[in-house]
mmCIF file of C-alpha atoms and ligand atoms in Angstrom:
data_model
loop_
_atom_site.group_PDB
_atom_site.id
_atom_site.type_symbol
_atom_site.label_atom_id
_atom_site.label_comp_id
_atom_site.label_asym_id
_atom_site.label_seq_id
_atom_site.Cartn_x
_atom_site.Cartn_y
_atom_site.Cartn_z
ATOM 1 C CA UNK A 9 0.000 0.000 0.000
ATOM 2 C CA UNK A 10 1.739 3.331 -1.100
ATOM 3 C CA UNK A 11 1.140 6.583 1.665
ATOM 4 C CA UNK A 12 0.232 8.530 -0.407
ATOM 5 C CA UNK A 13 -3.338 9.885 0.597
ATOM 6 C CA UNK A 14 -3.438 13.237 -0.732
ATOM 7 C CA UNK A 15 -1.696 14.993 -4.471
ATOM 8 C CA UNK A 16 -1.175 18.336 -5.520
ATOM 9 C CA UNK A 17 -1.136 19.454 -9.517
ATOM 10 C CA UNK A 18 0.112 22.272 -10.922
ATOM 11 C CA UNK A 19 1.298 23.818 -14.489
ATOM 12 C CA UNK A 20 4.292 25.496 -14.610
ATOM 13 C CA UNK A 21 6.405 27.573 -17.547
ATOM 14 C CA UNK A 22 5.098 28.597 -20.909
ATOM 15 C CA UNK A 23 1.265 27.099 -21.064
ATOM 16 C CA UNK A 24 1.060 24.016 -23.783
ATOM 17 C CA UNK A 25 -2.224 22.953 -25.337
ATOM 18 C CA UNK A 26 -3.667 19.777 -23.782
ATOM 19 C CA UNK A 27 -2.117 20.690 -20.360
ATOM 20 C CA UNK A 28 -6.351 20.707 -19.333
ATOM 21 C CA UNK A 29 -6.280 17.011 -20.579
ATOM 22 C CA UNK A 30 -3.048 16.137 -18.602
ATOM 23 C CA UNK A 31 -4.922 18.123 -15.234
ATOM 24 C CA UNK A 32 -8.145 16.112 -15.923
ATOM 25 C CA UNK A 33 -6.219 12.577 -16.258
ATOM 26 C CA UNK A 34 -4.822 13.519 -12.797
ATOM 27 C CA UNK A 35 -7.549 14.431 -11.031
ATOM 28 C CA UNK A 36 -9.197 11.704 -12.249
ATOM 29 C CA UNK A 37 -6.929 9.009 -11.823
ATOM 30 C CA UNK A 38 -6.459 10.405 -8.595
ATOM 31 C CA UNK A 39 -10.415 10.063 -7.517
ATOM 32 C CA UNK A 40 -10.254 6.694 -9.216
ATOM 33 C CA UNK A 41 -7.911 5.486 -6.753
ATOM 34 C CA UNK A 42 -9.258 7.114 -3.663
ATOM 35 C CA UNK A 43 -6.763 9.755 -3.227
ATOM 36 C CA UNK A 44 -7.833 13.354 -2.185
ATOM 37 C CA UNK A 45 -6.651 15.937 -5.236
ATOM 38 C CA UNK A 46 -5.866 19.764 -4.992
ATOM 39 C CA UNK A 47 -5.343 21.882 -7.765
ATOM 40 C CA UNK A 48 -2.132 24.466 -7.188
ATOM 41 C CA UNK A 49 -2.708 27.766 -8.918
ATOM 42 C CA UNK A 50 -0.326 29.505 -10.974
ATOM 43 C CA UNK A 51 2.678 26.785 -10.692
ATOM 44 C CA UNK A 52 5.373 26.823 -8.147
ATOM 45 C CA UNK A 53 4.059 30.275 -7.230
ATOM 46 C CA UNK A 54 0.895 29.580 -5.600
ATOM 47 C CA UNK A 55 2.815 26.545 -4.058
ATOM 48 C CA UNK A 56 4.518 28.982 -1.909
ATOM 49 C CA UNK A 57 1.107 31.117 -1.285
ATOM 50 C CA UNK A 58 -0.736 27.736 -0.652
ATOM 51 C CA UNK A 59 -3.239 28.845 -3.199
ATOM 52 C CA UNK A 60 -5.021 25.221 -3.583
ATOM 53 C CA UNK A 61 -8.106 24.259 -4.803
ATOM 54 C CA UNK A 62 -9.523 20.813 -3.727
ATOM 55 C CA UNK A 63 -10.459 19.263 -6.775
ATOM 56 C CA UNK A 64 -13.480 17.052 -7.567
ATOM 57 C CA UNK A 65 -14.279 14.973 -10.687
ATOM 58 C CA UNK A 66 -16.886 17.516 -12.267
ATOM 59 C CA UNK A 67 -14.013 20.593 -11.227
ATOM 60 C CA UNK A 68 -12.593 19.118 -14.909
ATOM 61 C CA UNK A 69 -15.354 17.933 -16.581
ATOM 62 C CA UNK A 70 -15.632 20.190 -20.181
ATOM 63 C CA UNK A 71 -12.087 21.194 -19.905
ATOM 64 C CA UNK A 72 -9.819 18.124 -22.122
ATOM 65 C CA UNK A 73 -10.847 20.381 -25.361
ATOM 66 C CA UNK A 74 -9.189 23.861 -24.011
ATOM 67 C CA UNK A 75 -6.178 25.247 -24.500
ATOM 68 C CA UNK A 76 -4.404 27.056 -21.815
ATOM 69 C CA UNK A 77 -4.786 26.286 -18.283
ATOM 70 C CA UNK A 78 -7.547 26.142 -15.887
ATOM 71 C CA UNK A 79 -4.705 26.197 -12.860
ATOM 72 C CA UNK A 80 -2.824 29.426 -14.673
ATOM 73 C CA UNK A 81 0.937 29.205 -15.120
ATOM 74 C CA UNK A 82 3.944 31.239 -14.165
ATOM 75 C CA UNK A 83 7.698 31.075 -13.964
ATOM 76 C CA UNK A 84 8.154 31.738 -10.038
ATOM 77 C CA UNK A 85 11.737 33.417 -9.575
ATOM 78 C CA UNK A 86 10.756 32.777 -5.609
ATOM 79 C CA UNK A 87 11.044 29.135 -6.327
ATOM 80 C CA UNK A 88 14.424 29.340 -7.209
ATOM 81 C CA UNK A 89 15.558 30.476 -3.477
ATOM 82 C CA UNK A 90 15.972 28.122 -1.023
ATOM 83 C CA UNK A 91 13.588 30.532 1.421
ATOM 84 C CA UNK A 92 11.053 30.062 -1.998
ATOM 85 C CA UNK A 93 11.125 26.141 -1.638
ATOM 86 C CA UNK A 94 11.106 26.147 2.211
ATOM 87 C CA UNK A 95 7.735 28.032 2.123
ATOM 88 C CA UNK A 96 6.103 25.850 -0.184
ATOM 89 C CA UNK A 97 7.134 22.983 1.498
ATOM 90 C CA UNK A 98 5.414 24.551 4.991
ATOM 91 C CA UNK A 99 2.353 24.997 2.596
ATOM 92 C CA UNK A 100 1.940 21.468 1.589
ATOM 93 C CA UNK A 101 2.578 20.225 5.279
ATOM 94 C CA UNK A 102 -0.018 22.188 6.455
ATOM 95 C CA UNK A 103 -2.330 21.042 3.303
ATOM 96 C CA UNK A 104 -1.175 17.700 4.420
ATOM 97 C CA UNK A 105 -0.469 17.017 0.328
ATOM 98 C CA UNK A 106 1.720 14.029 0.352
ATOM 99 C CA UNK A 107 2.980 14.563 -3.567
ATOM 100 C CA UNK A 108 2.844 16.057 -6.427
ATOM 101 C CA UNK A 109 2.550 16.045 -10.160
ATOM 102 C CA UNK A 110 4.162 18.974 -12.235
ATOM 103 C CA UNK A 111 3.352 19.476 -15.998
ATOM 104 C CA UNK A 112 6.103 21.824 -17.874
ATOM 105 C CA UNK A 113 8.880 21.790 -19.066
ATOM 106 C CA UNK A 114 12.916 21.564 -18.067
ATOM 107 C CA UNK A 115 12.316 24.663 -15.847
ATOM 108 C CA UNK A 116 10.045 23.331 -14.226
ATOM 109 C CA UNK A 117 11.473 20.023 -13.072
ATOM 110 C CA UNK A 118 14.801 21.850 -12.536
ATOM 111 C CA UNK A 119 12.703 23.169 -9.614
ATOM 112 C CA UNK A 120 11.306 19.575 -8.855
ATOM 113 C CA UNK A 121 14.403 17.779 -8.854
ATOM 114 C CA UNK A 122 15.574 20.292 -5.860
ATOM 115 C CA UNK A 123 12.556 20.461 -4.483
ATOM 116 C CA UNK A 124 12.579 16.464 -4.085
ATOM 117 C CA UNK A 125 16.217 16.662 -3.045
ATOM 118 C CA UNK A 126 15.888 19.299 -0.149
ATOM 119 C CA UNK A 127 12.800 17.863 1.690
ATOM 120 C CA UNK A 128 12.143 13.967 0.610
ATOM 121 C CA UNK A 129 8.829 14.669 -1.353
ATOM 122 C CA UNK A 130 7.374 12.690 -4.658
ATOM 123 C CA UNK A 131 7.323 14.536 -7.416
ATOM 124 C CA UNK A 132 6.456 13.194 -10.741
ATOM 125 C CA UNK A 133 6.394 15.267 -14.372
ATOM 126 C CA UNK A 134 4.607 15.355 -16.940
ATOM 127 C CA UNK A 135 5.947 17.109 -20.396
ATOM 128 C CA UNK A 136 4.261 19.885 -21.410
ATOM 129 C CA UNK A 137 5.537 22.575 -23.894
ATOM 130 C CA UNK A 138 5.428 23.191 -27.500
ATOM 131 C CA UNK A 139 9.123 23.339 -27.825
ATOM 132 C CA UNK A 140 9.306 19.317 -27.589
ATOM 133 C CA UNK A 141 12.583 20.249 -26.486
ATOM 134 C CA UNK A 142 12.760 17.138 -23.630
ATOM 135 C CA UNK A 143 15.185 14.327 -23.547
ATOM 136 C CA UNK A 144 13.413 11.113 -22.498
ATOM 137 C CA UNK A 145 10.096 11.476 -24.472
ATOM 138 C CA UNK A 146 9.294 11.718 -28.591
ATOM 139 C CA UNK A 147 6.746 14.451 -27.794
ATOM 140 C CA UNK A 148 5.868 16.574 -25.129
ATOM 141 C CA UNK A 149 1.838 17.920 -24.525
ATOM 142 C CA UNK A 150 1.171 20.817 -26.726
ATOM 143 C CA UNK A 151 3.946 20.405 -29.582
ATOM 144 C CA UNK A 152 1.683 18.394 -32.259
ATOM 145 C CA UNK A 153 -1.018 20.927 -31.956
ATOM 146 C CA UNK A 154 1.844 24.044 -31.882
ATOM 147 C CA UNK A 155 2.885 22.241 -35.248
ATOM 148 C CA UNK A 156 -0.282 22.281 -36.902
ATOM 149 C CA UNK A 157 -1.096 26.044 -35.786
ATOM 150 C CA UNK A 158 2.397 26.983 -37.260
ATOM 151 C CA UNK A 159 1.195 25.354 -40.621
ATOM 152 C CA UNK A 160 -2.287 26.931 -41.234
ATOM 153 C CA UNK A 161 -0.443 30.169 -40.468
ATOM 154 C CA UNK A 162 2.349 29.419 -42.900
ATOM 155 C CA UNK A 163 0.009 27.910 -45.524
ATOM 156 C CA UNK A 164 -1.604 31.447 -45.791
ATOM 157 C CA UNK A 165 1.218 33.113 -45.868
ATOM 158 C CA UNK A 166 2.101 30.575 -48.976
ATOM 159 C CA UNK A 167 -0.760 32.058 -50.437
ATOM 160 C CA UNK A 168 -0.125 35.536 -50.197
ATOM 161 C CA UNK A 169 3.489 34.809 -50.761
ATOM 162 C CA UNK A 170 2.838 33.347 -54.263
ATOM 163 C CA UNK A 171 0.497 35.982 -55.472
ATOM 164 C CA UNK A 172 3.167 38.349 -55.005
ATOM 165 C CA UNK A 173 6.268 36.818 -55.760
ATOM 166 C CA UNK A 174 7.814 37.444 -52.556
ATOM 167 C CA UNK A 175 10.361 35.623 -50.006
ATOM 168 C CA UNK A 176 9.185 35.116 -46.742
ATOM 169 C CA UNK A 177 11.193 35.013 -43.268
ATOM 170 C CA UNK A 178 8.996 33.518 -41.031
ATOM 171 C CA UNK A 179 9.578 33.332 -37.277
ATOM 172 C CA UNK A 180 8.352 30.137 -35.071
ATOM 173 C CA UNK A 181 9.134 29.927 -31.568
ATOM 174 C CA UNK A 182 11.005 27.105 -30.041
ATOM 175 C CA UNK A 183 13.036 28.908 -27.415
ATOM 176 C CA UNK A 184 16.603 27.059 -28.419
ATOM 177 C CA UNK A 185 15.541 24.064 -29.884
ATOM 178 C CA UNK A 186 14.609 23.481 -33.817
ATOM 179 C CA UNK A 187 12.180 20.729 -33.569
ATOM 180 C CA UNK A 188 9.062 23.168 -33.982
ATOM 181 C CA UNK A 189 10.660 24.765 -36.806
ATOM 182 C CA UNK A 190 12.510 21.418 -38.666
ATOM 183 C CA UNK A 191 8.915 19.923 -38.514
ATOM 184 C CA UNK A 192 7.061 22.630 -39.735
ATOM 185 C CA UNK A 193 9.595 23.321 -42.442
ATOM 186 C CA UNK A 194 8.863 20.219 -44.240
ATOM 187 C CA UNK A 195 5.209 20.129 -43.578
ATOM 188 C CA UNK A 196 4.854 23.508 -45.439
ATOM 189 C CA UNK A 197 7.412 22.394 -48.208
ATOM 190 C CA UNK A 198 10.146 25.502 -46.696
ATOM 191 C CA UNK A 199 12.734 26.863 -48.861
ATOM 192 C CA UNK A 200 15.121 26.805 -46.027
ATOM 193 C CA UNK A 201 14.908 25.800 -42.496
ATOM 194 C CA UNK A 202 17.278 27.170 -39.995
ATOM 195 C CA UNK A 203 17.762 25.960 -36.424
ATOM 196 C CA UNK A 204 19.837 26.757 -33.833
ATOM 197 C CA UNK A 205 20.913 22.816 -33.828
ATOM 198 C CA UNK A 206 23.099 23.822 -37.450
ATOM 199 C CA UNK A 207 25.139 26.567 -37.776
ATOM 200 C CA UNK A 208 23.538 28.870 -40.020
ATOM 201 C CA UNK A 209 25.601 29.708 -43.061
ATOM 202 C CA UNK A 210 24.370 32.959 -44.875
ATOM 203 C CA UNK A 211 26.340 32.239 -47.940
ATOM 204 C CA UNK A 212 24.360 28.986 -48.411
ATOM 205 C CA UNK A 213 21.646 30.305 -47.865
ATOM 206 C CA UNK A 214 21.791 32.803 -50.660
ATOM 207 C CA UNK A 215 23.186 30.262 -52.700
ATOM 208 C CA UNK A 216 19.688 28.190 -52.205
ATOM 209 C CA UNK A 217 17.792 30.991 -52.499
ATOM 210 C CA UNK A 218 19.265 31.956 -55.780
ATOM 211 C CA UNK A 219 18.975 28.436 -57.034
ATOM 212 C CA UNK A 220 15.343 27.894 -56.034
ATOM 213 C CA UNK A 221 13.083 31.279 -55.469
ATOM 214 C CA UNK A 222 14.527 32.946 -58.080
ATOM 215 C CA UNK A 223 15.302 29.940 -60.362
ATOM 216 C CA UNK A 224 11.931 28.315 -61.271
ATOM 217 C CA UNK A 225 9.873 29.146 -58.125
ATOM 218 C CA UNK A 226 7.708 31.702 -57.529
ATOM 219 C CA UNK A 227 7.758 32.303 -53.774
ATOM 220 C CA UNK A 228 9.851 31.607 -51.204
ATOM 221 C CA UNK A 229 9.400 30.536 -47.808
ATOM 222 C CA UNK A 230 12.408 30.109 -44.701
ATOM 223 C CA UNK A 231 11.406 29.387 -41.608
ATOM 224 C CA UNK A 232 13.645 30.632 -38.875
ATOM 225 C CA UNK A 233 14.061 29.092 -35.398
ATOM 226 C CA UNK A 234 13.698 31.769 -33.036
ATOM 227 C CA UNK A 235 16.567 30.184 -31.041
ATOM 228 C CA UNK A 236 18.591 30.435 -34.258
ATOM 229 C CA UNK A 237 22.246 31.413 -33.990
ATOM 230 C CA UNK A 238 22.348 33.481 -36.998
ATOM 231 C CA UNK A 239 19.625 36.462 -34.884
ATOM 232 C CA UNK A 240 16.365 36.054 -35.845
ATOM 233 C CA UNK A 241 14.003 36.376 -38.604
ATOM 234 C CA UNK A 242 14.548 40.102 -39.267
ATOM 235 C CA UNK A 243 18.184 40.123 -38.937
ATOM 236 C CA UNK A 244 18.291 37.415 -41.462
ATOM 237 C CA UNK A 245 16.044 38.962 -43.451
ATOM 238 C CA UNK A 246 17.900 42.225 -43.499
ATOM 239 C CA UNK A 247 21.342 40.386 -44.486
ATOM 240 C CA UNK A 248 19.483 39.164 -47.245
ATOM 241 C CA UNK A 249 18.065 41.975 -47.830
ATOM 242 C CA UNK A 250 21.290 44.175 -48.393
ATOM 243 C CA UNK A 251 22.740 41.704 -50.790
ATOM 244 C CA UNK A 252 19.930 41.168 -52.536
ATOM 245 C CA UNK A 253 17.549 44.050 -53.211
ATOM 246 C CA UNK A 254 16.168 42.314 -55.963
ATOM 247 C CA UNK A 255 13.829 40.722 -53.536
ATOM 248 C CA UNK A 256 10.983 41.384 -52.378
ATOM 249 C CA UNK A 257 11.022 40.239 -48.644
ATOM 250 C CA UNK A 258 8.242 39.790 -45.883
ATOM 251 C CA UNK A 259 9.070 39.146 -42.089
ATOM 252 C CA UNK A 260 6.419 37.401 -40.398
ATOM 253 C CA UNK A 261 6.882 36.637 -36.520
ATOM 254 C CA UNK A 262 4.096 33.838 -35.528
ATOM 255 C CA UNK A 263 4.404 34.685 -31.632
ATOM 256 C CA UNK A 264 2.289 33.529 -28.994
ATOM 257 C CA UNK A 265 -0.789 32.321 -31.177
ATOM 258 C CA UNK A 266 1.403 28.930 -31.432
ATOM 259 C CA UNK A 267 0.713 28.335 -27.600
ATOM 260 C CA UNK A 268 -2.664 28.693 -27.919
ATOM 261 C CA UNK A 269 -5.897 26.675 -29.106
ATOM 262 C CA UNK A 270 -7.866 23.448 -28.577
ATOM 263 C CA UNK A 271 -5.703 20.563 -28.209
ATOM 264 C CA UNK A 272 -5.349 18.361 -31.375
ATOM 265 C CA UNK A 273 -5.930 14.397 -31.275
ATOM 266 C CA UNK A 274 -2.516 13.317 -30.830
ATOM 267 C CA UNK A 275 -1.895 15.935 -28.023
ATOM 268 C CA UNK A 276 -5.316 14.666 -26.008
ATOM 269 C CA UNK A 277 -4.565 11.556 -26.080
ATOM 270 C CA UNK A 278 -1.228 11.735 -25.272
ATOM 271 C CA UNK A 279 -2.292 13.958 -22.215
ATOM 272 C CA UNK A 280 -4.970 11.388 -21.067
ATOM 273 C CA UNK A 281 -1.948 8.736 -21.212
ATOM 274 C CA UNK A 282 0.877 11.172 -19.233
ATOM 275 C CA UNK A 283 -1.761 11.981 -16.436
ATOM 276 C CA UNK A 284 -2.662 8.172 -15.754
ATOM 277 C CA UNK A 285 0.730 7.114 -15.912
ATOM 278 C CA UNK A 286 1.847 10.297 -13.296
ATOM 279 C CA UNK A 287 -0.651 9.426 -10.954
ATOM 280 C CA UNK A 288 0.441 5.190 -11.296
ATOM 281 C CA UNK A 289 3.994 6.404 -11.255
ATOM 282 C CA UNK A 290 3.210 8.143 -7.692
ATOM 283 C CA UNK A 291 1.160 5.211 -6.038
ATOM 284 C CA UNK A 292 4.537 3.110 -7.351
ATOM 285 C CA UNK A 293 6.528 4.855 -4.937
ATOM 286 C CA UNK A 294 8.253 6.764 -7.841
ATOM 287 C CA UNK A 295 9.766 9.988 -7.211
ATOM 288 C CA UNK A 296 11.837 12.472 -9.139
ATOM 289 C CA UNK A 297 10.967 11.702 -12.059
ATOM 290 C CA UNK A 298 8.898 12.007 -15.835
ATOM 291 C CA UNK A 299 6.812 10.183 -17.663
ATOM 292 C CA UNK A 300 7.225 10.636 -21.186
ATOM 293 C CA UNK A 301 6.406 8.491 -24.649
ATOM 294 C CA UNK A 302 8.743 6.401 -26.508
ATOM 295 C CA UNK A 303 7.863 5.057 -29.490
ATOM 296 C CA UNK A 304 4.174 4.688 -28.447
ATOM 297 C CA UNK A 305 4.929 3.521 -24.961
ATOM 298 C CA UNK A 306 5.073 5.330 -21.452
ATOM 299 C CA UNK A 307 8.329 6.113 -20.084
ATOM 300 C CA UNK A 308 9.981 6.917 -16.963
ATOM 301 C CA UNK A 309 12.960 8.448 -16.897
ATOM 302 C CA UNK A 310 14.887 10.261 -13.799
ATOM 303 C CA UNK A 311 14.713 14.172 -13.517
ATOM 304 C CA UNK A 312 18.735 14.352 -13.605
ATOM 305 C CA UNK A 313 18.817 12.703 -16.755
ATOM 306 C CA UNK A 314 15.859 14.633 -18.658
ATOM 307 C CA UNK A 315 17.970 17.638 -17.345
ATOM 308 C CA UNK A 316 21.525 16.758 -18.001
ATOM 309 C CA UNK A 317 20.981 15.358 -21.390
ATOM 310 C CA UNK A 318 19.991 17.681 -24.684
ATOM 311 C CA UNK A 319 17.493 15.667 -26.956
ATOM 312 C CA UNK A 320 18.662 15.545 -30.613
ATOM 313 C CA UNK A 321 17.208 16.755 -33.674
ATOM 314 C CA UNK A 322 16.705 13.704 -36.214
ATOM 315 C CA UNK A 323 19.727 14.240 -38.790
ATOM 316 C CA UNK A 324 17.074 11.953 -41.211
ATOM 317 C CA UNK A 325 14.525 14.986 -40.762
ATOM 318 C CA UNK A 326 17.200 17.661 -41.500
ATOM 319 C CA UNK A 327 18.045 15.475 -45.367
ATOM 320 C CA UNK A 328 14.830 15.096 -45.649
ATOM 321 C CA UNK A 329 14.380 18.617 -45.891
ATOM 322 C CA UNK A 330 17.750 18.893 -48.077
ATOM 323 C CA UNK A 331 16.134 16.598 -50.592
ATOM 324 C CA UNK A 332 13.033 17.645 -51.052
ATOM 325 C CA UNK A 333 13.356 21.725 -50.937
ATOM 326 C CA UNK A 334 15.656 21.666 -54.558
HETATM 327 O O1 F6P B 2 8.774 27.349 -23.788
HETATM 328 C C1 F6P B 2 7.642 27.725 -24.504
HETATM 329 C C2 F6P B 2 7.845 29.071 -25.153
HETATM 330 O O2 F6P B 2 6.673 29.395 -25.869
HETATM 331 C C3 F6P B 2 9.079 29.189 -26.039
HETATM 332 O O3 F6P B 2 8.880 28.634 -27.317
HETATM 333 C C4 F6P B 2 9.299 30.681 -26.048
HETATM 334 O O4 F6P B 2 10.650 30.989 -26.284
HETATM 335 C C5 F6P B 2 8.896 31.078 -24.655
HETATM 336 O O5 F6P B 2 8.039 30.075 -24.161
HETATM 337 C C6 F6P B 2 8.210 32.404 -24.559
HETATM 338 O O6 F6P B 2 8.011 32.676 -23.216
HETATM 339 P P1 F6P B 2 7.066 33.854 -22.677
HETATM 340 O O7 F6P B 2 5.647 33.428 -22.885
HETATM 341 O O8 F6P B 2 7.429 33.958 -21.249
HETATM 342 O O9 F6P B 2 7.377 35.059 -23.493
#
């Protein structure tokens, strides 16, 4: 029998569509197997402020369709002091909350894994970011449907693109990881994809450009990593730009529309799966660690390593894109 009686949830970082899926899995997993369940408001921040919620099966009924977060999110800069941590540890004593189950991203189970460290309490993650920038999982919540917001935008932009003959510089966020970006190149057939994972040669790029846009196509499209090396979409754009005044250039920074939206299939699903498998993971005696997907099965894989390692971008994707943007 574990003794665990009593969880806390929260969301923490940059909000991920299908984070409400991963919250109702937990609370309901939770109820399923007679634990109490609190909701913790705005991440590691209202751990501190014990701003809980107790939480009740029909608290997340209607809610697995929504983007964003019923719980809010934040990045708590409290957290990150010992004197942070000690209060929200006083918070869940006096709650009497046993464990807990954080959905986010690196930042947020940096915080965990100390957390756990300092004063002996289960914490389990769960993935959740568009960046998909975690080692020890294929996908984290919120990525696939980031991906296929990033391709209607870019698909319209195609259009307008072609109509006018123009080169586009489009921006996708990713903090400093490619994988949103390298995805969502191919899927919108890119000119040119540039990640901060390759070194970003403005030379070749031109080169491409020259042999492509201006050879037989008539529009151009390069989508640019925010976490790029080379600046940025408008820097690039300008270095074109200066060489090449011949073309007629667009900037287009996506922004914070990719975070938001209902949740698509792949992302509900593999919220429902995460929040079961957090809640098992707990009642398993597990600590300190995430549950992630690999290759269509749960994982579980330690804190410190999700941490210390840096998840690689698929050099297969990166020729794929080689080949097919001639
Ligand atoms: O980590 C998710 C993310 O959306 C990144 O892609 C981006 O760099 C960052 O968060 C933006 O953070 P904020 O919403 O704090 O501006």
């Amino acid at each position: 029998m574990s003794r665990i009686k009593k969880i806390g949830v929260l969301t923490s970082g940059g909000d991920a569509p299908g984070m409400n899926a991963a919250i109702r899995a937990v609370v309901r997993t939770a109820i399923f197997n007679n634990l109490e369940v609190v909701g913790v408001k705005q991440g590691y921040q209202g751990l501190i402020k014990g701003d809980f919620e107790t939480m009740k099966s029909y608290d997340v009924s209607n809610i697995l369709q929504k983007g964003g977060t019923i719980l809010c999110s934040a990045r708590s800069e409290e957290f990150r002091s010992v004197e942070g941590r000690k209060k929200a540890h006083e918070q869940m004593l006096a709650a009497k909350l046993d464990a807990l189950v954080v959905i986010g991203g690196d930042g947020t189970f940096s915080g965990a894994r100390i957390f756990t460290q300092e004063f002996d309490i289960p914490v389990v993650g769960i993935p959740g970011t568009i960046d998909n920038d975690l080692y020890g999982t294929d996908y984290t919540i919120g990525f696939d449907t980031a991906l296929n917001t990033v391709i209607e935008a870019v698909d319209k932009i195609r259009d307008t693109a072609s109509a006018h003959n123009r080169l586009f510089f489009i921006e996708v966020m990713g903090r400093d990881a490619g994988f949103l970006a390298l995805r969502s190149g191919i899927a919108t057939g890119a000119e040119a994809i540039l990640i901060p994972e390759r070194q970003t040669h403005l030379k070749d790029l031109e080169k491409y450009l020259a042999k492509g846009y201006k050879g037989h196509k008539n529009s151009g499209i390069v989508i640019v990593a925010e976490g790029d090396k080379s600046g940025g979409a408008y820097t690039i754009a300008r270095e074109i730009e200066k060489k090449h005044p011949e073309y007629d250039i667009r900037v287009s920074v996506l922004g914070h529309m990719q975070r938001g939206g209902s949740p698509s299939a792949f992302d509900r699903v593999t919220a429902s799966t995460l929040g079961v498998a957090a809640v098992d993971a707990l009642l398993d005696d597990q600590k300190s660690i995430m549950v992630g997907m690999v290759n269509g099965e749960v994982s579980h894989v330690s804190f410190n390593k999700t941490i210390k390692n840096k998840k690689v971008v698929k050099d297969s994707l990166l020729t794929i894109n080689d080949i097919l943007s001639i």
